[in-house]
Structures are given as structure tokens and as C-alpha cells.
mmCIF file with all atom_site columns, N, CA and C in Angstrom:
data_model
loop_
_atom_site.group_PDB
_atom_site.id
_atom_site.type_symbol
_atom_site.label_atom_id
_atom_site.label_alt_id
_atom_site.label_comp_id
_atom_site.label_asym_id
_atom_site.label_entity_id
_atom_site.label_seq_id
_atom_site.pdbx_PDB_ins_code
_atom_site.Cartn_x
_atom_site.Cartn_y
_atom_site.Cartn_z
_atom_site.occupancy
_atom_site.B_iso_or_equiv
_atom_site.pdbx_formal_charge
_atom_site.auth_seq_id
_atom_site.auth_comp_id
_atom_site.auth_asym_id
_atom_site.auth_atom_id
_atom_site.pdbx_PDB_model_num
ATOM 1   N N  . VAL A 1 1  ? 13.406  5.389   20.204  1.00 76.00 ? 1  VAL A N  1
ATOM 2   C CA . VAL A 1 1  ? 12.635  5.555   18.984  1.00 76.00 ? 1  VAL A CA 1
ATOM 3   C C  . VAL A 1 1  ? 12.644  4.294   18.119  1.00 76.00 ? 1  VAL A C  1
ATOM 4   N N  . PRO A 1 2  ? 13.760  3.558   18.001  1.00 81.00 ? 2  PRO A N  1
ATOM 5   C CA . PRO A 1 2  ? 13.735  2.363   17.154  1.00 81.00 ? 2  PRO A CA 1
ATOM 6   C C  . PRO A 1 2  ? 12.674  1.345   17.569  1.00 81.00 ? 2  PRO A C  1
ATOM 7   N N  . ILE A 1 3  ? 12.482  1.157   18.870  1.00 87.00 ? 3  ILE A N  1
ATOM 8   C CA . ILE A 1 3  ? 11.470  0.185   19.304  1.00 87.00 ? 3  ILE A CA 1
ATOM 9   C C  . ILE A 1 3  ? 10.072  0.652   18.939  1.00 87.00 ? 3  ILE A C  1
ATOM 10  N N  . ILE A 1 4  ? 9.833   1.945   19.025  1.00 85.00 ? 4  ILE A N  1
ATOM 11  C CA . ILE A 1 4  ? 8.523   2.486   18.648  1.00 85.00 ? 4  ILE A CA 1
ATOM 12  C C  . ILE A 1 4  ? 8.298   2.310   17.152  1.00 85.00 ? 4  ILE A C  1
ATOM 13  N N  . ASN A 1 5  ? 9.314   2.594   16.364  1.00 84.00 ? 5  ASN A N  1
ATOM 14  C CA . ASN A 1 5  ? 9.200   2.392   14.918  1.00 84.00 ? 5  ASN A CA 1
ATOM 15  C C  . ASN A 1 5  ? 8.926   0.929   14.594  1.00 84.00 ? 5  ASN A C  1
ATOM 16  N N  . ALA A 1 6  ? 9.595   0.034   15.287  1.00 84.00 ? 6  ALA A N  1
ATOM 17  C CA . ALA A 1 6  ? 9.386   -1.397  15.040  1.00 84.00 ? 6  ALA A CA 1
ATOM 18  C C  . ALA A 1 6  ? 7.955   -1.813  15.369  1.00 84.00 ? 6  ALA A C  1
ATOM 19  N N  . VAL A 1 7  ? 7.416   -1.266  16.453  1.00 88.00 ? 7  VAL A N  1
ATOM 20  C CA . VAL A 1 7  ? 6.063   -1.629  16.872  1.00 88.00 ? 7  VAL A CA 1
ATOM 21  C C  . VAL A 1 7  ? 5.018   -1.087  15.901  1.00 88.00 ? 7  VAL A C  1
ATOM 22  N N  . PHE A 1 8  ? 5.209   0.137   15.430  1.00 87.00 ? 8  PHE A N  1
ATOM 23  C CA . PHE A 1 8  ? 4.188   0.779   14.606  1.00 87.00 ? 8  PHE A CA 1
ATOM 24  C C  . PHE A 1 8  ? 4.415   0.631   13.105  1.00 87.00 ? 8  PHE A C  1
ATOM 25  N N  . SER A 1 9  ? 5.509   0.017   12.704  1.00 93.00 ? 9  SER A N  1
ATOM 26  C CA . SER A 1 9  ? 5.761   -0.210  11.280  1.00 93.00 ? 9  SER A CA 1
ATOM 27  C C  . SER A 1 9  ? 4.812   -1.279  10.745  1.00 93.00 ? 9  SER A C  1
ATOM 28  N N  . PRO A 1 10 ? 4.328   -1.083  9.527   1.00 95.00 ? 10 PRO A N  1
ATOM 29  C CA . PRO A 1 10 ? 3.499   -2.132  8.931   1.00 95.00 ? 10 PRO A CA 1
ATOM 30  C C  . PRO A 1 10 ? 4.337   -3.388  8.686   1.00 95.00 ? 10 PRO A C  1
ATOM 31  N N  . ALA A 1 11 ? 3.708   -4.525  8.801   1.00 95.00 ? 11 ALA A N  1
ATOM 32  C CA . ALA A 1 11 ? 4.384   -5.797  8.533   1.00 95.00 ? 11 ALA A CA 1
ATOM 33  C C  . ALA A 1 11 ? 4.828   -5.830  7.073   1.00 95.00 ? 11 ALA A C  1
ATOM 34  N N  . GLU A 1 12 ? 5.894   -6.535  6.807   1.00 96.00 ? 12 GLU A N  1
ATOM 35  C CA . GLU A 1 12 ? 6.397   -6.636  5.434   1.00 96.00 ? 12 GLU A CA 1
ATOM 36  C C  . GLU A 1 12 ? 5.334   -7.204  4.496   1.00 96.00 ? 12 GLU A C  1
ATOM 37  N N  . SER A 1 13 ? 4.535   -8.147  4.980   1.00 97.00 ? 13 SER A N  1
ATOM 38  C CA . SER A 1 13 ? 3.465   -8.697  4.139   1.00 97.00 ? 13 SER A CA 1
ATOM 39  C C  . SER A 1 13 ? 2.427   -7.626  3.803   1.00 97.00 ? 13 SER A C  1
ATOM 40  N N  . ASP A 1 14 ? 2.161   -6.705  4.740   1.00 97.00 ? 14 ASP A N  1
ATOM 41  C CA . ASP A 1 14 ? 1.234   -5.606  4.471   1.00 97.00 ? 14 ASP A CA 1
ATOM 42  C C  . ASP A 1 14 ? 1.812   -4.647  3.437   1.00 97.00 ? 14 ASP A C  1
ATOM 43  N N  . VAL A 1 15 ? 3.102   -4.393  3.527   1.00 97.00 ? 15 VAL A N  1
ATOM 44  C CA . VAL A 1 15 ? 3.763   -3.517  2.555   1.00 97.00 ? 15 VAL A CA 1
ATOM 45  C C  . VAL A 1 15 ? 3.744   -4.174  1.174   1.00 97.00 ? 15 VAL A C  1
ATOM 46  N N  . ASP A 1 16 ? 3.996   -5.469  1.112   1.00 97.00 ? 16 ASP A N  1
ATOM 47  C CA . ASP A 1 16 ? 3.951   -6.189  -0.165  1.00 97.00 ? 16 ASP A CA 1
ATOM 48  C C  . ASP A 1 16 ? 2.552   -6.116  -0.767  1.00 97.00 ? 16 ASP A C  1
ATOM 49  N N  . TRP A 1 17 ? 1.523   -6.325  0.069   1.00 97.00 ? 17 TRP A N  1
ATOM 50  C CA . TRP A 1 17 ? 0.141   -6.245  -0.387  1.00 97.00 ? 17 TRP A CA 1
ATOM 51  C C  . TRP A 1 17 ? -0.156  -4.837  -0.909  1.00 97.00 ? 17 TRP A C  1
ATOM 52  N N  . ALA A 1 18 ? 0.271   -3.825  -0.158  1.00 98.00 ? 18 ALA A N  1
ATOM 53  C CA . ALA A 1 18 ? 0.017   -2.439  -0.544  1.00 98.00 ? 18 ALA A CA 1
ATOM 54  C C  . ALA A 1 18 ? 0.681   -2.121  -1.881  1.00 98.00 ? 18 ALA A C  1
ATOM 55  N N  . ARG A 1 19 ? 1.894   -2.595  -2.078  1.00 97.00 ? 19 ARG A N  1
ATOM 56  C CA . ARG A 1 19 ? 2.577   -2.377  -3.359  1.00 97.00 ? 19 ARG A CA 1
ATOM 57  C C  . ARG A 1 19 ? 1.802   -3.009  -4.506  1.00 97.00 ? 19 ARG A C  1
ATOM 58  N N  . ALA A 1 20 ? 1.299   -4.219  -4.276  1.00 97.00 ? 20 ALA A N  1
ATOM 59  C CA . ALA A 1 20 ? 0.530   -4.913  -5.316  1.00 97.00 ? 20 ALA A CA 1
ATOM 60  C C  . ALA A 1 20 ? -0.758  -4.149  -5.644  1.00 97.00 ? 20 ALA A C  1
ATOM 61  N N  . VAL A 1 21 ? -1.424  -3.637  -4.621  1.00 97.00 ? 21 VAL A N  1
ATOM 62  C CA . VAL A 1 21 ? -2.663  -2.887  -4.836  1.00 97.00 ? 21 VAL A CA 1
ATOM 63  C C  . VAL A 1 21 ? -2.379  -1.610  -5.617  1.00 97.00 ? 21 VAL A C  1
ATOM 64  N N  . VAL A 1 22 ? -1.370  -0.863  -5.201  1.00 97.00 ? 22 VAL A N  1
ATOM 65  C CA . VAL A 1 22 ? -1.041  0.393   -5.881  1.00 97.00 ? 22 VAL A CA 1
ATOM 66  C C  . VAL A 1 22 ? -0.597  0.117   -7.313  1.00 97.00 ? 22 VAL A C  1
ATOM 67  N N  . HIS A 1 23 ? 0.186   -0.920  -7.517  1.00 96.00 ? 23 HIS A N  1
ATOM 68  C CA . HIS A 1 23 ? 0.620   -1.285  -8.870  1.00 96.00 ? 23 HIS A CA 1
ATOM 69  C C  . HIS A 1 23 ? -0.592  -1.616  -9.742  1.00 96.00 ? 23 HIS A C  1
ATOM 70  N N  . ALA A 1 24 ? -1.527  -2.393  -9.223  1.00 96.00 ? 24 ALA A N  1
ATOM 71  C CA . ALA A 1 24 ? -2.725  -2.747  -9.984  1.00 96.00 ? 24 ALA A CA 1
ATOM 72  C C  . ALA A 1 24 ? -3.563  -1.511  -10.295 1.00 96.00 ? 24 ALA A C  1
ATOM 73  N N  . ALA A 1 25 ? -3.652  -0.590  -9.344  1.00 96.00 ? 25 ALA A N  1
ATOM 74  C CA . ALA A 1 25 ? -4.418  0.639   -9.569  1.00 96.00 ? 25 ALA A CA 1
ATOM 75  C C  . ALA A 1 25 ? -3.763  1.492   -10.655 1.00 96.00 ? 25 ALA A C  1
ATOM 76  N N  . GLU A 1 26 ? -2.453  1.584   -10.615 1.00 95.00 ? 26 GLU A N  1
ATOM 77  C CA . GLU A 1 26 ? -1.741  2.355   -11.639 1.00 95.00 ? 26 GLU A CA 1
ATOM 78  C C  . GLU A 1 26 ? -1.905  1.723   -13.016 1.00 95.00 ? 26 GLU A C  1
ATOM 79  N N  . ALA A 1 27 ? -1.842  0.396   -13.076 1.00 94.00 ? 27 ALA A N  1
ATOM 80  C CA . ALA A 1 27 ? -2.018  -0.306  -14.349 1.00 94.00 ? 27 ALA A CA 1
ATOM 81  C C  . ALA A 1 27 ? -3.434  -0.108  -14.882 1.00 94.00 ? 27 ALA A C  1
ATOM 82  N N  . ALA A 1 28 ? -4.425  -0.169  -14.007 1.00 94.00 ? 28 ALA A N  1
ATOM 83  C CA . ALA A 1 28 ? -5.812  0.037   -14.428 1.00 94.00 ? 28 ALA A CA 1
ATOM 84  C C  . ALA A 1 28 ? -6.010  1.459   -14.951 1.00 94.00 ? 28 ALA A C  1
ATOM 85  N N  . GLU A 1 29 ? -5.387  2.415   -14.275 1.00 93.00 ? 29 GLU A N  1
ATOM 86  C CA . GLU A 1 29 ? -5.505  3.811   -14.695 1.00 93.00 ? 29 GLU A CA 1
ATOM 87  C C  . GLU A 1 29 ? -4.880  4.022   -16.075 1.00 93.00 ? 29 GLU A C  1
ATOM 88  N N  . GLN A 1 30 ? -3.743  3.392   -16.320 1.00 93.00 ? 30 GLN A N  1
ATOM 89  C CA . GLN A 1 30 ? -3.060  3.541   -17.610 1.00 93.00 ? 30 GLN A CA 1
ATOM 90  C C  . GLN A 1 30 ? -3.876  2.967   -18.760 1.00 93.00 ? 30 GLN A C  1
ATOM 91  N N  . THR A 1 31 ? -4.641  1.932   -18.481 1.00 93.00 ? 31 THR A N  1
ATOM 92  C CA . THR A 1 31 ? -5.454  1.319   -19.534 1.00 93.00 ? 31 THR A CA 1
ATOM 93  C C  . THR A 1 31 ? -6.839  1.939   -19.621 1.00 93.00 ? 31 THR A C  1
ATOM 94  N N  . GLY A 1 32 ? -7.138  2.864   -18.727 1.00 92.00 ? 32 GLY A N  1
ATOM 95  C CA . GLY A 1 32 ? -8.445  3.515   -18.744 1.00 92.00 ? 32 GLY A CA 1
ATOM 96  C C  . GLY A 1 32 ? -9.535  2.706   -18.072 1.00 92.00 ? 32 GLY A C  1
ATOM 97  N N  . SER A 1 33 ? -9.146  1.673   -17.362 1.00 89.00 ? 33 SER A N  1
ATOM 98  C CA . SER A 1 33 ? -10.115 0.822   -16.675 1.00 89.00 ? 33 SER A CA 1
ATOM 99  C C  . SER A 1 33 ? -10.534 1.446   -15.350 1.00 89.00 ? 33 SER A C  1
ATOM 100 N N  . GLY A 1 34 ? -11.811 1.369   -15.042 1.00 82.00 ? 34 GLY A N  1
ATOM 101 C CA . GLY A 1 34 ? -12.300 1.859   -13.767 1.00 82.00 ? 34 GLY A CA 1
ATOM 102 C C  . GLY A 1 34 ? -12.239 0.799   -12.683 1.00 82.00 ? 34 GLY A C  1
ATOM 103 N N  . ALA A 1 35 ? -11.948 -0.437  -13.085 1.00 87.00 ? 35 ALA A N  1
ATOM 104 C CA . ALA A 1 35 ? -11.910 -1.539  -12.126 1.00 87.00 ? 35 ALA A CA 1
ATOM 105 C C  . ALA A 1 35 ? -10.465 -1.917  -11.829 1.00 87.00 ? 35 ALA A C  1
ATOM 106 N N  . VAL A 1 36 ? -10.195 -2.179  -10.562 1.00 92.00 ? 36 VAL A N  1
ATOM 107 C CA . VAL A 1 36 ? -8.861  -2.599  -10.155 1.00 92.00 ? 36 VAL A CA 1
ATOM 108 C C  . VAL A 1 36 ? -8.955  -4.039  -9.677  1.00 92.00 ? 36 VAL A C  1
ATOM 109 N N  . GLN A 1 37 ? -8.215  -4.915  -10.352 1.00 92.00 ? 37 GLN A N  1
ATOM 110 C CA . GLN A 1 37 ? -8.203  -6.324  -9.990  1.00 92.00 ? 37 GLN A CA 1
ATOM 111 C C  . GLN A 1 37 ? -6.774  -6.749  -9.679  1.00 92.00 ? 37 GLN A C  1
ATOM 112 N N  . LEU A 1 38 ? -6.613  -7.422  -8.546  1.00 94.00 ? 38 LEU A N  1
ATOM 113 C CA . LEU A 1 38 ? -5.303  -7.925  -8.142  1.00 94.00 ? 38 LEU A CA 1
ATOM 114 C C  . LEU A 1 38 ? -4.986  -9.224  -8.864  1.00 94.00 ? 38 LEU A C  1
ATOM 115 N N  . ASP A 1 39 ? -3.733  -9.635  -8.795  1.00 92.00 ? 39 ASP A N  1
ATOM 116 C CA . ASP A 1 39 ? -3.316  -10.877 -9.454  1.00 92.00 ? 39 ASP A CA 1
ATOM 117 C C  . ASP A 1 39 ? -4.080  -12.092 -8.954  1.00 92.00 ? 39 ASP A C  1
ATOM 118 N N  . ASN A 1 40 ? -4.543  -12.040 -7.688  1.00 94.00 ? 40 ASN A N  1
ATOM 119 C CA . ASN A 1 40 ? -5.288  -13.181 -7.138  1.00 94.00 ? 40 ASN A CA 1
ATOM 120 C C  . ASN A 1 40 ? -6.762  -13.160 -7.522  1.00 94.00 ? 40 ASN A C  1
ATOM 121 N N  . GLY A 1 41 ? -7.167  -12.175 -8.319  1.00 94.00 ? 41 GLY A N  1
ATOM 122 C CA . GLY A 1 41 ? -8.543  -12.102 -8.788  1.00 94.00 ? 41 GLY A CA 1
ATOM 123 C C  . GLY A 1 41 ? -9.437  -11.190 -7.979  1.00 94.00 ? 41 GLY A C  1
ATOM 124 N N  . ASP A 1 42 ? -8.976  -10.742 -6.818  1.00 95.00 ? 42 ASP A N  1
ATOM 125 C CA . ASP A 1 42 ? -9.777  -9.843  -5.986  1.00 95.00 ? 42 ASP A CA 1
ATOM 126 C C  . ASP A 1 42 ? -9.901  -8.477  -6.647  1.00 95.00 ? 42 ASP A C  1
ATOM 127 N N  . PHE A 1 43 ? -11.109 -7.911  -6.564  1.00 95.00 ? 43 PHE A N  1
ATOM 128 C CA . PHE A 1 43 ? -11.328 -6.544  -7.004  1.00 95.00 ? 43 PHE A CA 1
ATOM 129 C C  . PHE A 1 43 ? -11.241 -5.639  -5.788  1.00 95.00 ? 43 PHE A C  1
ATOM 130 N N  . VAL A 1 44 ? -10.674 -4.464  -5.972  1.00 94.00 ? 44 VAL A N  1
ATOM 131 C CA . VAL A 1 44 ? -10.562 -3.515  -4.874  1.00 94.00 ? 44 VAL A CA 1
ATOM 132 C C  . VAL A 1 44 ? -11.142 -2.182  -5.313  1.00 94.00 ? 44 VAL A C  1
ATOM 133 N N  . ASP A 1 45 ? -11.645 -1.435  -4.347  1.00 93.00 ? 45 ASP A N  1
ATOM 134 C CA . ASP A 1 45 ? -12.220 -0.130  -4.647  1.00 93.00 ? 45 ASP A CA 1
ATOM 135 C C  . ASP A 1 45 ? -11.249 0.980   -4.252  1.00 93.00 ? 45 ASP A C  1
ATOM 136 N N  . VAL A 1 46 ? -11.681 2.205   -4.464  1.00 93.00 ? 46 VAL A N  1
ATOM 137 C CA . VAL A 1 46 ? -10.826 3.365   -4.216  1.00 93.00 ? 46 VAL A CA 1
ATOM 138 C C  . VAL A 1 46 ? -10.384 3.435   -2.763  1.00 93.00 ? 46 VAL A C  1
ATOM 139 N N  . ALA A 1 47 ? -11.259 3.099   -1.837  1.00 95.00 ? 47 ALA A N  1
ATOM 140 C CA . ALA A 1 47 ? -10.902 3.153   -0.419  1.00 95.00 ? 47 ALA A CA 1
ATOM 141 C C  . ALA A 1 47 ? -9.759  2.190   -0.101  1.00 95.00 ? 47 ALA A C  1
ATOM 142 N N  . VAL A 1 48 ? -9.758  1.038   -0.717  1.00 96.00 ? 48 VAL A N  1
ATOM 143 C CA . VAL A 1 48 ? -8.690  0.058   -0.489  1.00 96.00 ? 48 VAL A CA 1
ATOM 144 C C  . VAL A 1 48 ? -7.384  0.564   -1.093  1.00 96.00 ? 48 VAL A C  1
ATOM 145 N N  . VAL A 1 49 ? -7.459  1.182   -2.259  1.00 96.00 ? 49 VAL A N  1
ATOM 146 C CA . VAL A 1 49 ? -6.257  1.750   -2.886  1.00 96.00 ? 49 VAL A CA 1
ATOM 147 C C  . VAL A 1 49 ? -5.688  2.850   -1.993  1.00 96.00 ? 49 VAL A C  1
ATOM 148 N N  . ARG A 1 50 ? -6.546  3.690   -1.461  1.00 97.00 ? 50 ARG A N  1
ATOM 149 C CA . ARG A 1 50 ? -6.071  4.762   -0.570  1.00 97.00 ? 50 ARG A CA 1
ATOM 150 C C  . ARG A 1 50 ? -5.428  4.193   0.690   1.00 97.00 ? 50 ARG A C  1
ATOM 151 N N  . ARG A 1 51 ? -5.999  3.143   1.237   1.00 98.00 ? 51 ARG A N  1
ATOM 152 C CA . ARG A 1 51 ? -5.413  2.502   2.414   1.00 98.00 ? 51 ARG A CA 1
ATOM 153 C C  . ARG A 1 51 ? -4.034  1.941   2.072   1.00 98.00 ? 51 ARG A C  1
ATOM 154 N N  . ALA A 1 52 ? -3.911  1.339   0.904   1.00 98.00 ? 52 ALA A N  1
ATOM 155 C CA . ALA A 1 52 ? -2.619  0.811   0.468   1.00 98.00 ? 52 ALA A CA 1
ATOM 156 C C  . ALA A 1 52 ? -1.599  1.936   0.333   1.00 98.00 ? 52 ALA A C  1
ATOM 157 N N  . GLU A 1 53 ? -2.015  3.058   -0.229  1.00 98.00 ? 53 GLU A N  1
ATOM 158 C CA . GLU A 1 53 ? -1.118  4.206   -0.348  1.00 98.00 ? 53 GLU A CA 1
ATOM 159 C C  . GLU A 1 53 ? -0.699  4.718   1.026   1.00 98.00 ? 53 GLU A C  1
ATOM 160 N N  . ASP A 1 54 ? -1.633  4.722   1.983   1.00 98.00 ? 54 ASP A N  1
ATOM 161 C CA . ASP A 1 54 ? -1.308  5.142   3.353   1.00 98.00 ? 54 ASP A CA 1
ATOM 162 C C  . ASP A 1 54 ? -0.269  4.217   3.986   1.00 98.00 ? 54 ASP A C  1
ATOM 163 N N  . ILE A 1 55 ? -0.421  2.925   3.774   1.00 98.00 ? 55 ILE A N  1
ATOM 164 C CA . ILE A 1 55 ? 0.536   1.958   4.323   1.00 98.00 ? 55 ILE A CA 1
ATOM 165 C C  . ILE A 1 55 ? 1.925   2.213   3.743   1.00 98.00 ? 55 ILE A C  1
ATOM 166 N N  . LEU A 1 56 ? 1.989   2.461   2.447   1.00 98.00 ? 56 LEU A N  1
ATOM 167 C CA . LEU A 1 56 ? 3.291   2.715   1.823   1.00 98.00 ? 56 LEU A CA 1
ATOM 168 C C  . LEU A 1 56 ? 3.907   4.014   2.325   1.00 98.00 ? 56 LEU A C  1
ATOM 169 N N  . ARG A 1 57 ? 3.086   5.043   2.507   1.00 97.00 ? 57 ARG A N  1
ATOM 170 C CA . ARG A 1 57 ? 3.604   6.311   3.047   1.00 97.00 ? 57 ARG A CA 1
ATOM 171 C C  . ARG A 1 57 ? 4.130   6.122   4.463   1.00 97.00 ? 57 ARG A C  1
ATOM 172 N N  . LEU A 1 58 ? 3.395   5.380   5.281   1.00 95.00 ? 58 LEU A N  1
ATOM 173 C CA . LEU A 1 58 ? 3.832   5.129   6.657   1.00 95.00 ? 58 LEU A CA 1
ATOM 174 C C  . LEU A 1 58 ? 5.153   4.361   6.670   1.00 95.00 ? 58 LEU A C  1
ATOM 175 N N  . ALA A 1 59 ? 5.228   3.315   5.869   1.00 95.00 ? 59 ALA A N  1
ATOM 176 C CA . ALA A 1 59 ? 6.458   2.523   5.821   1.00 95.00 ? 59 ALA A CA 1
ATOM 177 C C  . ALA A 1 59 ? 7.635   3.383   5.356   1.00 95.00 ? 59 ALA A C  1
ATOM 178 N N  . GLN A 1 60 ? 7.412   4.227   4.367   1.00 94.00 ? 60 GLN A N  1
ATOM 179 C CA . GLN A 1 60 ? 8.471   5.102   3.863   1.00 94.00 ? 60 GLN A CA 1
ATOM 180 C C  . GLN A 1 60 ? 8.883   6.112   4.911   1.00 94.00 ? 60 GLN A C  1
ATOM 181 N N  . SER A 1 61 ? 7.905   6.678   5.566   1.00 91.00 ? 61 SER A N  1
ATOM 182 C CA . SER A 1 61 ? 8.192   7.677   6.601   1.00 91.00 ? 61 SER A CA 1
ATOM 183 C C  . SER A 1 61 ? 9.014   7.081   7.736   1.00 91.00 ? 61 SER A C  1
ATOM 184 N N  . ILE A 1 62 ? 8.656   5.905   8.171   1.00 89.00 ? 62 ILE A N  1
ATOM 185 C CA . ILE A 1 62 ? 9.400   5.257   9.251   1.00 89.00 ? 62 ILE A CA 1
ATOM 186 C C  . ILE A 1 62 ? 10.801  4.882   8.804   1.00 89.00 ? 62 ILE A C  1
ATOM 187 N N  . SER A 1 63 ? 10.922  4.404   7.563   1.00 86.00 ? 63 SER A N  1
ATOM 188 C CA . SER A 1 63 ? 12.255  4.031   7.089   1.00 86.00 ? 63 SER A CA 1
ATOM 189 C C  . SER A 1 63 ? 13.140  5.256   6.894   1.00 86.00 ? 63 SER A C  1
ATOM 190 N N  . ASN A 1 64 ? 12.533  6.431   6.695   1.00 84.00 ? 64 ASN A N  1
ATOM 191 C CA . ASN A 1 64 ? 13.302  7.675   6.565   1.00 84.00 ? 64 ASN A CA 1
ATOM 192 C C  . ASN A 1 64 ? 13.594  8.302   7.921   1.00 84.00 ? 64 ASN A C  1
ATOM 193 N N  . GLY A 1 65 ? 13.073  7.716   8.982   1.00 73.00 ? 65 GLY A N  1
ATOM 194 C CA . GLY A 1 65 ? 13.325  8.212   10.322  1.00 73.00 ? 65 GLY A CA 1
ATOM 195 C C  . GLY A 1 65 ? 12.484  9.406   10.727  1.00 73.00 ? 65 GLY A C  1
ATOM 196 N N  . ARG A 1 66 ? 11.333  9.552   10.115  1.00 63.00 ? 66 ARG A N  1
ATOM 197 C CA . ARG A 1 66 ? 10.460  10.689  10.442  1.00 63.00 ? 66 ARG A CA 1
ATOM 198 C C  . ARG A 1 66 ? 9.477   10.316  11.497  1.00 63.00 ? 66 ARG A C  1
#
């Protein structure tokens, strides 16, 4: 199982990106903004935020041994 988890785990850079996207989405929501902009200036839509959330769930699930 460890080798399978290693193969299917998202790369650390993908997890970092996903965290940044989710953080930006949460910040935009708190300010009432409908637009989500990353620190690098890129705008992302809801589908990208959902993909980022999926990556974080997958990484968490694998790290929990599920």
C-alpha cells in the first residue's frame, strides 16, 4: 500500500498550490468578493477552487491511511 500511496499522492507543489487557491477563495468569500485572485495575479474560477479542494482532500486521505 505505501508504494501505491506514493504513486497516487499529489506532488507537494500541487498541495502547496491547492492550499494557496483555497486560502484565496476563503479570503475572497470573507470580503464578499466574487473574484478569486492568487498572489501571483492569476484569477481562478469556482471549478479551479473545487479542484484545489479535491487535491487537499486526496492528500489528507492518503496521509490518514485511507
